[in-house]
Amino acid sequence: DVKVTQSSRYLVKRTGEKVFLECVQDMDHENMFWYRQDPGLGLRLIYFSYDVKMKEKGDIPEGYSVSREKKERFSLILESASTNQTSMYLCASGIWNTEAFFGQGTRLTVV
Amino acid sequence: QQQVKQSPQSLIVQKGGISIINCAYENTAFDYFPWYQQFPGKGPALLIAIRPDVSEKKEGRFTISFNKSAKQFSLHIMDSQPGDSATYFCAASPEIQGAQKLVFGQGTRLTINP
């Protein structure tokens, strides 16, 4: 089975902290994604990567950065966490223009 | 151009009934239209998908209807069961070489009453 693993299910961080969300996939997929899920807004793409060290901005990249040093790992970084970044964060991986496989999500609360 | 609009936001259907969720898109470059199902505490998982060369795809009780000229597609769940209660997302993917970028609808929370 394809596995996309996110390092934490729940996180509570303070405003201004630097936050790292880690994601690892075991299917040798080229493409990896970070989405944010909020009620009534669906899944919004923050960043995606189609190769090691490559990254592209999604629809809502402000306040976030990413790192992909190895093919299987894609990290989302909140440089200075703010309360409006409280959300569910979902990592996904996949092959071009086919099924995307999602992790279980990280529910981040910024206080 | 990148938006996918989904409706309704929530839906309640009696057991055995038909659940229908609709999506509309603007970008004519989209060429892959999946539906994802998400249970509480889980990430979304692919349910069924269609490409624009066909107008309908059926897998068990789940059917996608696709209208290319109207730029609309819908999910039909026949004989809906309580176990189908979940949040459903439609999505669309543009044919961007070298990258897959799924754009999602806003989601529909489906409740099937026993």
XYZ file of C-alpha atoms in Angstrom:
225
model
C 0.000 0.000 0.000
C 1.071 3.522 -0.719
C 1.965 5.361 2.401
C 2.191 9.086 2.962
C 3.217 9.792 6.521
C 2.949 13.131 8.248
C 5.120 13.481 11.307
C 2.457 14.821 13.680
C -1.314 14.428 13.965
C -1.723 17.382 16.316
C 0.497 20.374 17.025
C 0.058 23.399 19.259
C 2.458 26.281 18.671
C 2.789 29.828 19.888
C 2.468 32.912 17.702
C 5.813 33.803 16.190
C 7.312 30.329 16.445
C 8.947 28.671 13.440
C 7.032 25.488 12.659
C 8.118 22.496 10.612
C 5.639 19.997 9.194
C 7.245 16.894 7.763
C 5.921 14.505 5.141
C 7.429 11.282 3.833
C 6.155 9.059 0.993
C 7.294 5.538 0.163
C 6.202 5.218 -3.487
C 9.001 7.046 -5.270
C 6.528 9.666 -6.525
C 7.985 12.678 -8.267
C 5.209 15.045 -7.221
C 4.466 16.131 -3.691
C 2.015 18.719 -2.392
C 0.988 20.629 0.686
C -2.661 21.586 1.057
C -4.505 23.447 3.735
C -8.064 22.377 4.617
C -10.536 24.789 6.175
C -14.328 24.326 6.508
C -16.205 25.713 3.522
C -13.003 26.445 1.610
C -12.053 22.937 0.530
C -8.410 22.069 0.033
C -6.202 24.928 -1.019
C -2.760 24.309 -2.478
C 0.098 25.963 -0.621
C 3.129 24.620 -2.487
C 4.012 21.698 -4.684
C 7.188 20.075 -5.911
C 7.740 17.958 -9.018
C 11.372 17.103 -8.391
C 14.040 17.222 -5.730
C 14.959 20.801 -4.880
C 12.184 22.071 -7.161
C 9.187 23.930 -5.766
C 6.292 25.889 -7.146
C 3.905 28.226 -5.383
C 0.307 27.186 -5.126
C -2.681 29.402 -4.500
C -1.877 30.515 -0.938
C 1.931 30.481 -0.417
C 2.147 33.608 1.729
C 3.642 32.914 5.141
C 4.901 29.470 4.113
C 8.005 27.967 2.585
C 8.963 24.426 1.652
C 11.994 22.212 1.374
C 12.586 19.101 -0.680
C 16.122 17.834 -0.243
C 15.236 14.174 -0.891
C 12.660 12.697 -3.233
C 10.667 11.038 -0.472
C 10.497 14.004 1.913
C 8.663 17.305 1.577
C 8.652 19.779 4.444
C 6.343 22.722 5.019
C 7.741 25.603 7.063
C 5.814 28.349 8.783
C 8.452 31.015 9.241
C 6.571 32.881 11.970
C 3.336 31.180 12.933
C 0.221 33.293 13.206
C -3.252 32.489 14.510
C -4.725 32.615 10.993
C -2.532 29.636 10.131
C -4.511 27.446 12.510
C -5.783 24.742 10.185
C -5.583 21.153 8.993
C -2.543 20.590 6.795
C -2.512 17.736 4.305
C 0.463 16.384 2.426
C 0.009 14.379 -0.765
C 2.149 12.636 -3.357
C 1.401 11.288 -6.809
C 2.297 10.640 -10.400
C 1.617 13.331 -12.988
C -2.104 13.831 -13.674
C -3.311 10.748 -11.845
C -4.333 9.816 -8.322
C -2.906 11.792 -5.432
C -2.313 9.948 -2.168
C -2.859 11.881 1.025
C -1.454 11.627 4.499
C -3.717 11.683 7.543
C -3.213 15.366 8.127
C -1.710 17.550 10.824
C -4.082 19.691 12.828
C -2.110 22.779 13.777
C -3.309 25.208 16.410
C -1.455 28.501 16.820
C -2.153 30.249 20.107
C -9.582 30.289 -14.144
C -8.287 27.751 -11.652
C -11.470 27.518 -9.608
C -13.724 24.544 -9.187
C -17.108 25.359 -7.660
C -18.905 22.610 -5.769
C -22.477 22.391 -4.500
C -24.237 21.793 -2.219
C -22.105 22.456 0.825
C -24.061 19.877 2.808
C -26.544 17.187 1.855
C -28.810 14.867 3.806
C -30.208 11.805 2.047
C -32.273 8.920 3.293
C -30.813 5.428 3.155
C -31.448 3.926 -0.254
C -31.801 7.293 -1.949
C -29.646 8.931 -4.609
C -27.012 11.462 -3.558
C -25.999 14.023 -6.182
C -23.109 16.467 -5.872
C -22.282 18.952 -8.604
C -19.136 20.742 -9.707
C -18.380 23.382 -12.311
C -15.076 24.623 -13.672
C -13.784 27.389 -15.901
C -10.377 26.296 -17.122
C -10.713 24.376 -20.385
C -7.195 23.012 -19.891
C -8.408 20.713 -17.111
C -8.259 17.134 -18.302
C -8.555 14.964 -15.206
C -11.559 15.092 -12.873
C -11.369 13.001 -9.710
C -13.670 12.740 -6.735
C -12.186 12.233 -3.302
C -13.910 10.867 -0.205
C -12.817 11.899 3.279
C -13.872 10.342 6.565
C -13.344 12.193 9.863
C -9.748 12.023 11.039
C -8.500 10.722 7.704
C -6.952 12.236 4.630
C -8.970 12.290 1.382
C -8.848 9.140 -0.734
C -9.618 8.760 -4.415
C -13.131 7.457 -5.026
C -13.557 7.650 -8.795
C -12.126 9.747 -11.629
C -12.941 10.619 -15.228
C -11.171 12.120 -18.221
C -12.999 14.312 -20.768
C -13.004 11.723 -23.557
C -16.022 10.007 -21.938
C -19.299 11.413 -20.618
C -19.911 8.914 -17.860
C -17.992 6.501 -15.670
C -19.520 4.032 -13.271
C -17.900 2.057 -10.479
C -20.350 0.112 -8.392
C -22.851 2.516 -6.849
C -20.769 5.573 -7.805
C -21.131 7.335 -11.156
C -19.491 10.445 -12.570
C -21.411 12.320 -15.244
C -19.343 14.747 -17.306
C -20.618 17.533 -19.553
C -17.667 19.036 -21.406
C -19.628 21.762 -23.197
C -21.200 22.989 -19.960
C -17.937 22.503 -18.046
C -19.752 20.600 -15.340
C -19.416 17.208 -13.728
C -21.313 15.464 -10.997
C -21.120 12.517 -8.639
C -24.133 10.261 -8.221
C -24.289 7.765 -5.371
C -27.022 5.211 -5.938
C -28.653 3.304 -3.067
C -26.885 5.556 -0.573
C -25.790 3.857 2.653
C -24.925 5.220 6.125
C -21.328 4.172 5.461
C -21.247 6.700 2.605
C -21.548 9.529 5.141
C -18.374 11.539 4.564
C -17.081 14.716 2.991
C -16.722 14.593 -0.780
C -14.434 16.781 -2.833
C -14.434 17.189 -6.565
C -11.182 18.218 -8.169
C -9.652 19.045 -11.511
C -6.138 18.828 -12.816
C -4.706 20.907 -15.637
C -2.313 19.325 -18.062
C 0.821 21.075 -16.846
C 3.832 19.236 -18.100
C 6.005 17.870 -15.349
C 3.635 18.581 -12.512
C 0.245 17.545 -11.302
C -1.691 20.282 -9.649
C -5.067 19.316 -8.297
C -7.550 22.116 -7.720
C -10.309 21.188 -5.292
C -13.891 22.202 -4.806
C -15.147 23.453 -1.463
C -16.395 20.050 -0.313
C -19.815 18.542 0.440
C -20.629 17.014 3.774
C -22.945 14.094 3.007
C -25.083 12.514 5.705
C -27.076 9.370 4.997
C -29.886 8.855 7.484
C -30.702 5.230 8.331
